[in-house]
PDB file of C-alpha atoms in Angstrom:
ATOM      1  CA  UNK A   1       6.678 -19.190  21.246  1.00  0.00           C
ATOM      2  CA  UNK A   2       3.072 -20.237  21.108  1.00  0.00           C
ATOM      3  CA  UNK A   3       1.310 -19.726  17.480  1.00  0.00           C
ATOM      4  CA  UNK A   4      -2.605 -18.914  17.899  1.00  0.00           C
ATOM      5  CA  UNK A   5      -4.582 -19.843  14.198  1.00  0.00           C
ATOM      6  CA  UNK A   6      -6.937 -17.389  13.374  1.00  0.00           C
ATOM      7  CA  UNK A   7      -9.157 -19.241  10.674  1.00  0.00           C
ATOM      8  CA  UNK A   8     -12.656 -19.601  11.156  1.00  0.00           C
ATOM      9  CA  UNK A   9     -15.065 -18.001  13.924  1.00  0.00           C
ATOM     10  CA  UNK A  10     -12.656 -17.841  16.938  1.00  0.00           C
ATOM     11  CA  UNK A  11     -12.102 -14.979  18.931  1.00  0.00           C
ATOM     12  CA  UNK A  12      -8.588 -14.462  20.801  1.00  0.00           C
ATOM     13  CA  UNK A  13      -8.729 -12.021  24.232  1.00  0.00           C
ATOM     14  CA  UNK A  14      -5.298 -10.411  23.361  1.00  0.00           C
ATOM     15  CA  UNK A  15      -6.246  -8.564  26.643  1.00  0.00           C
ATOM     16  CA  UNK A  16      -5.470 -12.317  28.767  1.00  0.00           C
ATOM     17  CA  UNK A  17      -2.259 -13.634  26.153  1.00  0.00           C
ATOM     18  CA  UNK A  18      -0.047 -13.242  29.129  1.00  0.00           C
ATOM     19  CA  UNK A  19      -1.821 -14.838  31.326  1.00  0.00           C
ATOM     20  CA  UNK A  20      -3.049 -17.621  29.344  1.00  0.00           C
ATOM     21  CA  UNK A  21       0.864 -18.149  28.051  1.00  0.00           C
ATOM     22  CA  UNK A  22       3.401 -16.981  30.621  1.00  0.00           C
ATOM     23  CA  UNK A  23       6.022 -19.019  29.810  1.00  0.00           C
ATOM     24  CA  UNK A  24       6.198 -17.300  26.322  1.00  0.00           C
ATOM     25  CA  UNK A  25       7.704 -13.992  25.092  1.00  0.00           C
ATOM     26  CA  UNK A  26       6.143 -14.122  21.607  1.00  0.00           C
ATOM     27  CA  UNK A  27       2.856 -14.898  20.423  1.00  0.00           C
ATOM     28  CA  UNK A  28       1.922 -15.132  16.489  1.00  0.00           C
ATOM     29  CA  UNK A  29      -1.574 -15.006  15.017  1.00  0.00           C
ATOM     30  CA  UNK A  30      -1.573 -16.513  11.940  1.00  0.00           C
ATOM     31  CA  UNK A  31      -4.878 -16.699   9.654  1.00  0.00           C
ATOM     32  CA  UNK A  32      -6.250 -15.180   6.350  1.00  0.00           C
ATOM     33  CA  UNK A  33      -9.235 -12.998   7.900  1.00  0.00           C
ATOM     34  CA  UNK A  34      -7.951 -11.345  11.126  1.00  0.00           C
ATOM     35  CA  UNK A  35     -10.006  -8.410  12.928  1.00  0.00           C
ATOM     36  CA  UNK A  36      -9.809  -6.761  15.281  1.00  0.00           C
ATOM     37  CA  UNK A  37     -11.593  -4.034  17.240  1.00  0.00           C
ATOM     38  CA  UNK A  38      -9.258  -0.370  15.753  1.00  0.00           C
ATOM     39  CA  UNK A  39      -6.753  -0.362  18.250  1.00  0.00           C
ATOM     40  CA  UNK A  40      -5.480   2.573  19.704  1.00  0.00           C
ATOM     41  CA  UNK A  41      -3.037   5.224  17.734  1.00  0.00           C
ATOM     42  CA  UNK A  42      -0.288   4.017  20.266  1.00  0.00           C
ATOM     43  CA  UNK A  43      -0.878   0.780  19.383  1.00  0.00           C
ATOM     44  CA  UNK A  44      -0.665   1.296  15.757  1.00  0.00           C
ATOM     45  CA  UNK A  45       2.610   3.222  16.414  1.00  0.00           C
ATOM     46  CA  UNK A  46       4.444   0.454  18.188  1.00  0.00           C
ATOM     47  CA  UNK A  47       3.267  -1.989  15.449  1.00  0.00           C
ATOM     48  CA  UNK A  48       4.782   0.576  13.124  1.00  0.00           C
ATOM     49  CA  UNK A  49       8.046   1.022  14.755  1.00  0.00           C
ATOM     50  CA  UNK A  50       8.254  -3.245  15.239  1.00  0.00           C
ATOM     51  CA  UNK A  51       7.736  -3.661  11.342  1.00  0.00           C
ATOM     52  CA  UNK A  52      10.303  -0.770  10.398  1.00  0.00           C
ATOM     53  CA  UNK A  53      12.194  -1.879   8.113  1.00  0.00           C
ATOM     54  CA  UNK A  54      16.451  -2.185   8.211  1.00  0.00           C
ATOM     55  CA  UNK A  55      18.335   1.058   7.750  1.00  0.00           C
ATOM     56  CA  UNK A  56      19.482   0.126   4.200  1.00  0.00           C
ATOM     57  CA  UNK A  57      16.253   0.371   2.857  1.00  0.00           C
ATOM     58  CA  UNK A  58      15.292   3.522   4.426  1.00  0.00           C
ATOM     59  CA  UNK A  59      18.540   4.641   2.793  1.00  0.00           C
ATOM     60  CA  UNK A  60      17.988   3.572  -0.598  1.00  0.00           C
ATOM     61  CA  UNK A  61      14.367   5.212  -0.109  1.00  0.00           C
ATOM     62  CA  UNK A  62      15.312   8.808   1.325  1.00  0.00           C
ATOM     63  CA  UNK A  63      17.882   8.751  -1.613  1.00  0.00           C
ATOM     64  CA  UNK A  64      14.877   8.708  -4.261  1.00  0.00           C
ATOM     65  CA  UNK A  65      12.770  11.334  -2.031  1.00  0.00           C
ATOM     66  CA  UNK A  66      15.316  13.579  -1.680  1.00  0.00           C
ATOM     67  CA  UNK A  67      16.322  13.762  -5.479  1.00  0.00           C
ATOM     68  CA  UNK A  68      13.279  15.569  -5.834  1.00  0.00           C
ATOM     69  CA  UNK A  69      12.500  19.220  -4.374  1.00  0.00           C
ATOM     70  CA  UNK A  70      10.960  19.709  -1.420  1.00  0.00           C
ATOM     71  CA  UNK A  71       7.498  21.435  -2.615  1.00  0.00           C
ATOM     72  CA  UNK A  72       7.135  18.601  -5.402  1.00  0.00           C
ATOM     73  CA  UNK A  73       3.897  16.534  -4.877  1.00  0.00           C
ATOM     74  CA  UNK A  74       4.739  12.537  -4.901  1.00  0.00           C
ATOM     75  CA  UNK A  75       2.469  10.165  -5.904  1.00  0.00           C
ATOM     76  CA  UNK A  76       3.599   6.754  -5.960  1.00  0.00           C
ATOM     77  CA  UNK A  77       1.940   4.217  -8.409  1.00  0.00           C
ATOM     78  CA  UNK A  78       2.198  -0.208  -7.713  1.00  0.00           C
ATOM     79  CA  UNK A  79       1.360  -1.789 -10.532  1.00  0.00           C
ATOM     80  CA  UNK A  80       0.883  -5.065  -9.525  1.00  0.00           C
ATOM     81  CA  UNK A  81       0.480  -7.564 -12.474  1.00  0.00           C
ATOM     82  CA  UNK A  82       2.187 -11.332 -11.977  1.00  0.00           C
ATOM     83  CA  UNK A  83      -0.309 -13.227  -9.902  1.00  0.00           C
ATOM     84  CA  UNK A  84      -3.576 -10.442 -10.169  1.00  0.00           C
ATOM     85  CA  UNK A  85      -3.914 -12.005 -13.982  1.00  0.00           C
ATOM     86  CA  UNK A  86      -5.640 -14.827 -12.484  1.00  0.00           C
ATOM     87  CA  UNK A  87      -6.664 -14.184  -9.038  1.00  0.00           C
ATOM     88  CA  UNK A  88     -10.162 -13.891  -8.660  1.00  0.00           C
ATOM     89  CA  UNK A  89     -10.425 -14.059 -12.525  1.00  0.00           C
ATOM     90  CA  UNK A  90      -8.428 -11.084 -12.718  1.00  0.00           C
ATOM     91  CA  UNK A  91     -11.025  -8.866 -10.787  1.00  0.00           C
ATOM     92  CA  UNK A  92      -8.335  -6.535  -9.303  1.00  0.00           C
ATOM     93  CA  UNK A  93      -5.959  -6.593 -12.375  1.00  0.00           C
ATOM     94  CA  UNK A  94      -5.598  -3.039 -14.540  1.00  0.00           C
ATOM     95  CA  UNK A  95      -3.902  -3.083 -17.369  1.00  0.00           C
ATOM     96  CA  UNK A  96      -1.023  -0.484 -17.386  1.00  0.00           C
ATOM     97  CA  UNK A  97      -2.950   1.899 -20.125  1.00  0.00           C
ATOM     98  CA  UNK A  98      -5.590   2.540 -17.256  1.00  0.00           C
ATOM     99  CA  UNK A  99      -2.888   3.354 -14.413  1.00  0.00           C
ATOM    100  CA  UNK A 100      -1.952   6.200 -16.864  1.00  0.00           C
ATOM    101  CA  UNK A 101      -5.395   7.392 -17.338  1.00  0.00           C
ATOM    102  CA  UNK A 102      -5.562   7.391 -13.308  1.00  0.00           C
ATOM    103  CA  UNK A 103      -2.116   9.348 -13.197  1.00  0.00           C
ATOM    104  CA  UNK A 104      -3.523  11.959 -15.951  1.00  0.00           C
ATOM    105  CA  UNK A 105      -7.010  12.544 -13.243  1.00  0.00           C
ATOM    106  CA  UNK A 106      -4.488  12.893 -10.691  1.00  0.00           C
ATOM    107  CA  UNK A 107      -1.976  15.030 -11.981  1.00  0.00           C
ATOM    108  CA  UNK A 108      -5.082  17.559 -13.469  1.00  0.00           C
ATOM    109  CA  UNK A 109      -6.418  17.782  -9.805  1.00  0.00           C
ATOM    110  CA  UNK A 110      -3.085  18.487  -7.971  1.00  0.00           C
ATOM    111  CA  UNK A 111      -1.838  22.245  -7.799  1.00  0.00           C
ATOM    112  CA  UNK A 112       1.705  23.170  -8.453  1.00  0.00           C
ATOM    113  CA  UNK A 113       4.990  20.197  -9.376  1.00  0.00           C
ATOM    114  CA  UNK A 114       3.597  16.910  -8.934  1.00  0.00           C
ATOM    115  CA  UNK A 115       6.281  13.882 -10.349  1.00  0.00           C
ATOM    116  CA  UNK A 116       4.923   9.477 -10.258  1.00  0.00           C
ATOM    117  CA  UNK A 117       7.480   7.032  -9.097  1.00  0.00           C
ATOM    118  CA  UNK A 118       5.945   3.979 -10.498  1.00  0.00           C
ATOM    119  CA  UNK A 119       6.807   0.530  -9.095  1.00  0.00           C
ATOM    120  CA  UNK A 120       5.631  -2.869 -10.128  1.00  0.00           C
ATOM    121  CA  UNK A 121       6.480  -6.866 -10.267  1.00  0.00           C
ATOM    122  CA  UNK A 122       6.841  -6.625 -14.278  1.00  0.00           C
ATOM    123  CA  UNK A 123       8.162  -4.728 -16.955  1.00  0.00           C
ATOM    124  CA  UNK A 124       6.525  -1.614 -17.917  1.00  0.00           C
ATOM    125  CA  UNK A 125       6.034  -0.206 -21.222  1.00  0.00           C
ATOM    126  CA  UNK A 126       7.135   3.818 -20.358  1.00  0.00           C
ATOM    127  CA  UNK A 127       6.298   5.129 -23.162  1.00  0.00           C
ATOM    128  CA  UNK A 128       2.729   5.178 -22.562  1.00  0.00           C
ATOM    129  CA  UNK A 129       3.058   7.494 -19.985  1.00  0.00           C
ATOM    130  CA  UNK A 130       3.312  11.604 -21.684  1.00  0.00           C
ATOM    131  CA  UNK A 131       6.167  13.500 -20.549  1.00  0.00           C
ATOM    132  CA  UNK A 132       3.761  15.828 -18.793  1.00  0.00           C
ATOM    133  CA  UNK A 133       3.710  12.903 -16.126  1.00  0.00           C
ATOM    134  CA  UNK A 134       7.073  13.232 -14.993  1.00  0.00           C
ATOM    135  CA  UNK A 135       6.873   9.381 -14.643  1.00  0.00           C
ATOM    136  CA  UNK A 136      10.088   7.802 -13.717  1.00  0.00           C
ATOM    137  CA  UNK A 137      10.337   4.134 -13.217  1.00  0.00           C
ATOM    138  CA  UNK A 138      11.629   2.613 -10.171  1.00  0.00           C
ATOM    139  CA  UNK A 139      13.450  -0.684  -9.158  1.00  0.00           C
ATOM    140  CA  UNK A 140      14.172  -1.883  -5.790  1.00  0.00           C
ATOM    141  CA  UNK A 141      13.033  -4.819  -3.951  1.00  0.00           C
ATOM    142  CA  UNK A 142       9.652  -5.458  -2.420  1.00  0.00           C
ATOM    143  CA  UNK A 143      10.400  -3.966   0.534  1.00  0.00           C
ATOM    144  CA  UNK A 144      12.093  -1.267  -0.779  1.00  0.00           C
ATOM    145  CA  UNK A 145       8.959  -0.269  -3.303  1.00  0.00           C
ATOM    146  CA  UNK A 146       6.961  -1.053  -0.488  1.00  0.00           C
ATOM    147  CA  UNK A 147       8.624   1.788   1.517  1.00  0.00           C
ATOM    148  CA  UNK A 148       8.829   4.307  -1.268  1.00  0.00           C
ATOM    149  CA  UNK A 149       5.330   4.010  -1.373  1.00  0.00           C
ATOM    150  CA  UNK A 150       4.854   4.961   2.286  1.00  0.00           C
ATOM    151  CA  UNK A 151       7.143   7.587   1.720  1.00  0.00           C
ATOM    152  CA  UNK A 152       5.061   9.616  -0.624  1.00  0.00           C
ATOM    153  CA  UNK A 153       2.104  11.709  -0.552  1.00  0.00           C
ATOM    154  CA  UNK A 154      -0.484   9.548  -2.203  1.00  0.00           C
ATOM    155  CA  UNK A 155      -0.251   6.335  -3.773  1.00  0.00           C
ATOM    156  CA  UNK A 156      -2.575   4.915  -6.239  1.00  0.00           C
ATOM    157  CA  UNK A 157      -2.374   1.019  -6.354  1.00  0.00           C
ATOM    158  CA  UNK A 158      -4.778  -1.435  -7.297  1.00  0.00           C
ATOM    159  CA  UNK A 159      -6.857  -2.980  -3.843  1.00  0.00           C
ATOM    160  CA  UNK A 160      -4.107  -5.223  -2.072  1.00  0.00           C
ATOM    161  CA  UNK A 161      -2.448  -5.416   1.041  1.00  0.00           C
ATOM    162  CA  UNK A 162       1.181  -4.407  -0.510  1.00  0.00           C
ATOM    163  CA  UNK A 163      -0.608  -1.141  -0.984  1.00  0.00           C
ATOM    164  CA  UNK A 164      -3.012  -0.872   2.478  1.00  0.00           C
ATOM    165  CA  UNK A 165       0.386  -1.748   3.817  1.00  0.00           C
ATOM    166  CA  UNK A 166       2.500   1.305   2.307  1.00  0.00           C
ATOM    167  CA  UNK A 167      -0.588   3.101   3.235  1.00  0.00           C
ATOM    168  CA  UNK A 168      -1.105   2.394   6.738  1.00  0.00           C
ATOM    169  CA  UNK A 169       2.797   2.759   7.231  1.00  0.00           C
ATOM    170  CA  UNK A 170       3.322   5.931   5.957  1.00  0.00           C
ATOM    171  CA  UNK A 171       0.090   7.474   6.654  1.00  0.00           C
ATOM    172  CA  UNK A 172      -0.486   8.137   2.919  1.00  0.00           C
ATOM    173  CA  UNK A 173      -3.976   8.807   1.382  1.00  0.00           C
ATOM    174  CA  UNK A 174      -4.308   6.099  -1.174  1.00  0.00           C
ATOM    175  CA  UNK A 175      -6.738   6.344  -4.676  1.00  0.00           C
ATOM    176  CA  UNK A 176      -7.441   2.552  -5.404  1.00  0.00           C
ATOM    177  CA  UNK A 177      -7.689   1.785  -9.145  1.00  0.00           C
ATOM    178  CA  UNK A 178     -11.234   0.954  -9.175  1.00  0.00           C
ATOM    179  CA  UNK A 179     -12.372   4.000  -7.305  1.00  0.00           C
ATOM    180  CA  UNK A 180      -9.898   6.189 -10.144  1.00  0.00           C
ATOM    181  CA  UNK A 181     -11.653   4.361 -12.977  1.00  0.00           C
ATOM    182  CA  UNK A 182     -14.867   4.880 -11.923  1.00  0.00           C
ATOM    183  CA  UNK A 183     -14.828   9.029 -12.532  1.00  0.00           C
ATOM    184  CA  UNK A 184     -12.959  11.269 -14.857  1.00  0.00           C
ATOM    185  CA  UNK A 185     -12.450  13.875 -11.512  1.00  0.00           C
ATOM    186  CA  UNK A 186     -10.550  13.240  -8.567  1.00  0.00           C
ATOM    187  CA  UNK A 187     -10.525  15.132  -5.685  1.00  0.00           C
ATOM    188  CA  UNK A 188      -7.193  14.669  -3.731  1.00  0.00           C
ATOM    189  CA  UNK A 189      -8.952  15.915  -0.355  1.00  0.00           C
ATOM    190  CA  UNK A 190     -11.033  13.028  -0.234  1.00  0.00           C
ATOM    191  CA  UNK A 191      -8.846  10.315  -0.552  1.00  0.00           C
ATOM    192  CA  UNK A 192      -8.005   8.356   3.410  1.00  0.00           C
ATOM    193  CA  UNK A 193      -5.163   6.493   4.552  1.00  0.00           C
ATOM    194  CA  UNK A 194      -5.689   2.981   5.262  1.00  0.00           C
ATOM    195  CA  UNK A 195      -5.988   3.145   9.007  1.00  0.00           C
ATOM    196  CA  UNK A 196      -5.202  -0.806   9.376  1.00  0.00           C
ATOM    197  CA  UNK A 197      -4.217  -2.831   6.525  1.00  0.00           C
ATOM    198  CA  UNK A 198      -6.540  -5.975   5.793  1.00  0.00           C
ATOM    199  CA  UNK A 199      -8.799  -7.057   2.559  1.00  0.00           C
ATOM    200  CA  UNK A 200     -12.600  -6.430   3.156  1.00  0.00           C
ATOM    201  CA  UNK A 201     -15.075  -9.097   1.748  1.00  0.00           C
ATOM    202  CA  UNK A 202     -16.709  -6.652  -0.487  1.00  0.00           C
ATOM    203  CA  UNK A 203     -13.749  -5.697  -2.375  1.00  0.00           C
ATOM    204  CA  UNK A 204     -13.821  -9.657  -3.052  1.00  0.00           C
ATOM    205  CA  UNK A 205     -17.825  -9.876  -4.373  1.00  0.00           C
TER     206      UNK A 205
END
Protein backbone atom coordinates (compact mmCIF):
# COMPACT_ATOMS: atom_id res chain seq x y z
CA UNK A 1 0.00 0.00 0.00
CA UNK A 2 1.55 3.23 -1.14
CA UNK A 3 0.10 6.54 0.72
CA UNK A 4 0.19 9.72 -1.74
CA UNK A 5 0.07 13.28 0.66
CA UNK A 6 -2.06 15.68 -0.75
CA UNK A 7 -0.93 18.98 1.10
CA UNK A 8 0.19 21.80 -0.75
CA UNK A 9 0.13 22.49 -4.70
CA UNK A 10 0.63 18.90 -6.04
CA UNK A 11 -1.38 17.37 -8.50
CA UNK A 12 -1.81 13.38 -8.57
CA UNK A 13 -2.81 11.75 -12.32
CA UNK A 14 -5.20 9.15 -10.69
CA UNK A 15 -5.56 8.31 -14.46
CA UNK A 16 -1.49 6.68 -14.30
CA UNK A 17 -1.78 5.21 -10.22
CA UNK A 18 -1.47 1.81 -11.72
CA UNK A 19 1.09 2.31 -13.65
CA UNK A 20 3.15 4.42 -11.54
CA UNK A 21 2.49 1.67 -8.50
CA UNK A 22 1.89 -1.83 -9.83
CA UNK A 23 3.01 -3.66 -7.17
CA UNK A 24 0.16 -2.13 -5.00
CA UNK A 25 -3.58 -2.92 -4.64
CA UNK A 26 -4.43 0.16 -2.54
CA UNK A 27 -3.56 3.62 -2.81
CA UNK A 28 -4.58 6.38 -0.03
CA UNK A 29 -4.60 10.14 -0.52
CA UNK A 30 -4.32 11.70 2.52
CA UNK A 31 -4.38 15.71 2.88
CA UNK A 32 -6.71 18.49 4.27
CA UNK A 33 -7.63 20.27 0.79
CA UNK A 34 -8.23 17.52 -1.83
CA UNK A 35 -9.92 18.34 -5.37
CA UNK A 36 -10.63 16.97 -7.80
CA UNK A 37 -12.12 17.49 -11.26
CA UNK A 38 -16.42 16.10 -10.45
CA UNK A 39 -15.98 12.69 -11.28
CA UNK A 40 -18.38 10.79 -13.01
CA UNK A 41 -21.95 9.58 -11.37
CA UNK A 42 -20.42 5.97 -11.63
CA UNK A 43 -17.66 7.00 -9.92
CA UNK A 44 -19.46 8.59 -7.15
CA UNK A 45 -21.57 5.37 -6.92
CA UNK A 46 -18.72 2.97 -6.39
CA UNK A 47 -17.25 5.40 -3.79
CA UNK A 48 -20.70 5.17 -2.26
CA UNK A 49 -21.10 1.51 -2.22
CA UNK A 50 -17.05 1.20 -0.82
CA UNK A 51 -17.96 3.58 2.20
CA UNK A 52 -21.40 1.75 2.99
CA UNK A 53 -21.53 1.26 6.11
CA UNK A 54 -21.97 -2.48 8.12
CA UNK A 55 -25.44 -3.98 8.07
CA UNK A 56 -26.05 -3.20 11.79
CA UNK A 57 -26.18 0.27 11.26
CA UNK A 58 -28.35 0.25 8.33
CA UNK A 59 -30.53 -1.80 10.68
CA UNK A 60 -30.66 0.38 13.54
CA UNK A 61 -31.35 3.25 10.83
CA UNK A 62 -34.31 1.63 8.70
CA UNK A 63 -35.75 0.85 12.24
CA UNK A 64 -36.13 4.77 12.98
CA UNK A 65 -37.37 5.44 9.19
CA UNK A 66 -39.75 2.99 9.20
CA UNK A 67 -41.45 3.99 12.61
CA UNK A 68 -42.70 6.76 10.77
CA UNK A 69 -45.40 6.63 7.80
CA UNK A 70 -44.52 6.50 4.55
CA UNK A 71 -45.92 10.06 3.22
CA UNK A 72 -44.25 11.82 6.39
CA UNK A 73 -41.60 14.43 5.30
CA UNK A 74 -38.08 13.80 7.29
CA UNK A 75 -35.86 16.33 7.97
CA UNK A 76 -32.95 15.46 9.89
CA UNK A 77 -31.20 18.17 12.07
CA UNK A 78 -26.94 17.72 13.39
CA UNK A 79 -26.34 19.87 15.87
CA UNK A 80 -22.90 19.87 16.15
CA UNK A 81 -21.58 21.74 19.29
CA UNK A 82 -18.25 20.10 21.18
CA UNK A 83 -15.33 21.30 19.13
CA UNK A 84 -17.40 24.20 16.73
CA UNK A 85 -17.27 26.41 20.22
CA UNK A 86 -13.84 27.25 19.36
CA UNK A 87 -13.03 26.42 15.89
CA UNK A 88 -12.54 29.27 13.86
CA UNK A 89 -13.72 31.41 16.87
CA UNK A 90 -16.87 29.69 16.77
CA UNK A 91 -17.76 30.94 13.16
CA UNK A 92 -19.85 27.81 12.30
CA UNK A 93 -21.30 27.27 15.86
CA UNK A 94 -25.40 27.93 16.34
CA UNK A 95 -26.66 27.85 19.38
CA UNK A 96 -29.56 25.30 19.69
CA UNK A 97 -32.39 28.26 20.03
CA UNK A 98 -31.49 29.13 16.28
CA UNK A 99 -31.70 25.36 14.95
CA UNK A 100 -35.35 25.68 16.20
CA UNK A 101 -36.01 28.88 14.52
CA UNK A 102 -34.54 27.04 11.24
CA UNK A 103 -36.90 23.94 11.97
CA UNK A 104 -40.03 26.45 12.47
CA UNK A 105 -38.99 28.14 8.48
CA UNK A 106 -38.85 24.67 7.48
CA UNK A 107 -41.71 23.07 8.82
CA UNK A 108 -44.02 26.45 7.56
CA UNK A 109 -42.68 25.80 3.95
CA UNK A 110 -43.26 21.98 3.75
CA UNK A 111 -46.87 20.71 2.70
CA UNK A 112 -48.57 17.93 4.49
CA UNK A 113 -46.75 15.60 7.92
CA UNK A 114 -43.33 16.68 8.23
CA UNK A 115 -41.53 15.12 11.79
CA UNK A 116 -37.21 16.36 12.83
CA UNK A 117 -35.01 13.63 14.06
CA UNK A 118 -32.43 15.73 15.68
CA UNK A 119 -28.92 14.37 16.33
CA UNK A 120 -25.96 15.99 17.95
CA UNK A 121 -22.49 15.42 20.04
CA UNK A 122 -24.20 17.08 23.29
CA UNK A 123 -27.13 17.20 25.27
CA UNK A 124 -30.04 19.02 24.05
CA UNK A 125 -32.42 21.05 25.89
CA UNK A 126 -36.00 19.56 24.12
CA UNK A 127 -38.06 21.64 25.43
CA UNK A 128 -37.26 24.45 23.29
CA UNK A 129 -38.53 22.83 20.48
CA UNK A 130 -42.95 23.35 20.32
CA UNK A 131 -44.79 20.26 19.98
CA UNK A 132 -45.88 21.43 16.56
CA UNK A 133 -42.23 20.23 15.57
CA UNK A 134 -42.72 16.74 16.10
CA UNK A 135 -39.03 16.83 17.25
CA UNK A 136 -37.82 13.62 18.63
CA UNK A 137 -34.32 13.25 19.80
CA UNK A 138 -32.06 10.66 18.58
CA UNK A 139 -29.00 8.66 19.92
CA UNK A 140 -26.82 6.40 18.06
CA UNK A 141 -23.28 6.55 17.24
CA UNK A 142 -21.55 8.75 14.72
CA UNK A 143 -22.00 6.61 12.13
CA UNK A 144 -25.24 5.72 12.88
CA UNK A 145 -26.50 9.66 13.04
CA UNK A 146 -24.43 10.03 10.19
CA UNK A 147 -26.62 7.52 8.25
CA UNK A 148 -29.96 8.66 9.55
CA UNK A 149 -29.11 11.76 8.14
CA UNK A 150 -28.59 10.35 4.64
CA UNK A 151 -31.61 8.57 5.10
CA UNK A 152 -33.94 11.49 5.20
CA UNK A 153 -35.31 13.97 2.95
CA UNK A 154 -33.46 17.09 3.92
CA UNK A 155 -31.11 17.74 6.55
CA UNK A 156 -30.28 21.01 7.99
CA UNK A 157 -26.78 20.99 9.72
CA UNK A 158 -24.44 23.61 10.33
CA UNK A 159 -21.43 23.75 7.24
CA UNK A 160 -19.22 20.54 7.99
CA UNK A 161 -18.23 17.56 6.37
CA UNK A 162 -20.34 15.15 8.87
CA UNK A 163 -23.20 16.86 7.13
CA UNK A 164 -21.79 17.23 3.16
CA UNK A 165 -21.10 13.64 4.02
CA UNK A 166 -24.82 12.47 4.98
CA UNK A 167 -25.59 14.65 2.11
CA UNK A 168 -23.60 13.39 -0.63
CA UNK A 169 -24.45 9.75 0.64
CA UNK A 170 -27.91 9.84 0.63
CA UNK A 171 -28.51 12.27 -2.02
CA UNK A 172 -30.34 14.60 0.41
CA UNK A 173 -30.89 18.37 -0.25
CA UNK A 174 -29.26 19.99 2.70
CA UNK A 175 -30.30 23.82 4.26
CA UNK A 176 -26.96 24.89 6.02
CA UNK A 177 -27.54 26.97 9.18
CA UNK A 178 -26.16 30.09 7.89
CA UNK A 179 -28.09 30.08 4.68
CA UNK A 180 -31.55 29.27 7.21
CA UNK A 181 -30.57 32.24 9.37
CA UNK A 182 -30.11 34.50 6.84
CA UNK A 183 -34.14 34.67 5.70
CA UNK A 184 -37.35 34.14 7.52
CA UNK A 185 -38.64 31.98 4.07
CA UNK A 186 -37.34 28.89 2.86
CA UNK A 187 -38.06 27.40 -0.17
CA UNK A 188 -37.52 23.55 0.00
CA UNK A 189 -37.16 23.38 -3.98
CA UNK A 190 -34.10 25.20 -3.89
CA UNK A 191 -32.11 23.52 -1.56
CA UNK A 192 -29.05 20.89 -3.54
CA UNK A 193 -27.43 17.90 -2.39
CA UNK A 194 -23.86 18.09 -1.81
CA UNK A 195 -22.63 16.50 -4.98
CA UNK A 196 -19.01 15.73 -3.35
CA UNK A 197 -18.34 16.33 0.17
CA UNK A 198 -15.30 18.79 0.93
CA UNK A 199 -15.06 22.38 2.88
CA UNK A 200 -14.76 25.37 0.40
CA UNK A 201 -12.38 28.28 1.43
CA UNK A 202 -15.13 30.75 1.49
CA UNK A 203 -17.20 29.08 3.97
CA UNK A 204 -13.79 29.58 6.04
CA UNK A 205 -13.36 33.71 5.33
Amino acid sequence: MSILRGDGDVRIDLTTLSESHPDDTCVALTGIFLETTKPSDVILNQIRELLRPQDRDEAFVKGIIEAFAPHTTIVGVHVRHGDYRTWKDGIFYHPFEEYVQSMERMLDALPGETIFLIVSDEEQDMSLCPSSLNAHRIRGSEMQDLLLLSHCDYIIATHSSFANWASFFGRVPILTMRDAMKSNAIDPKSLNMVEFPRLTGDYLV
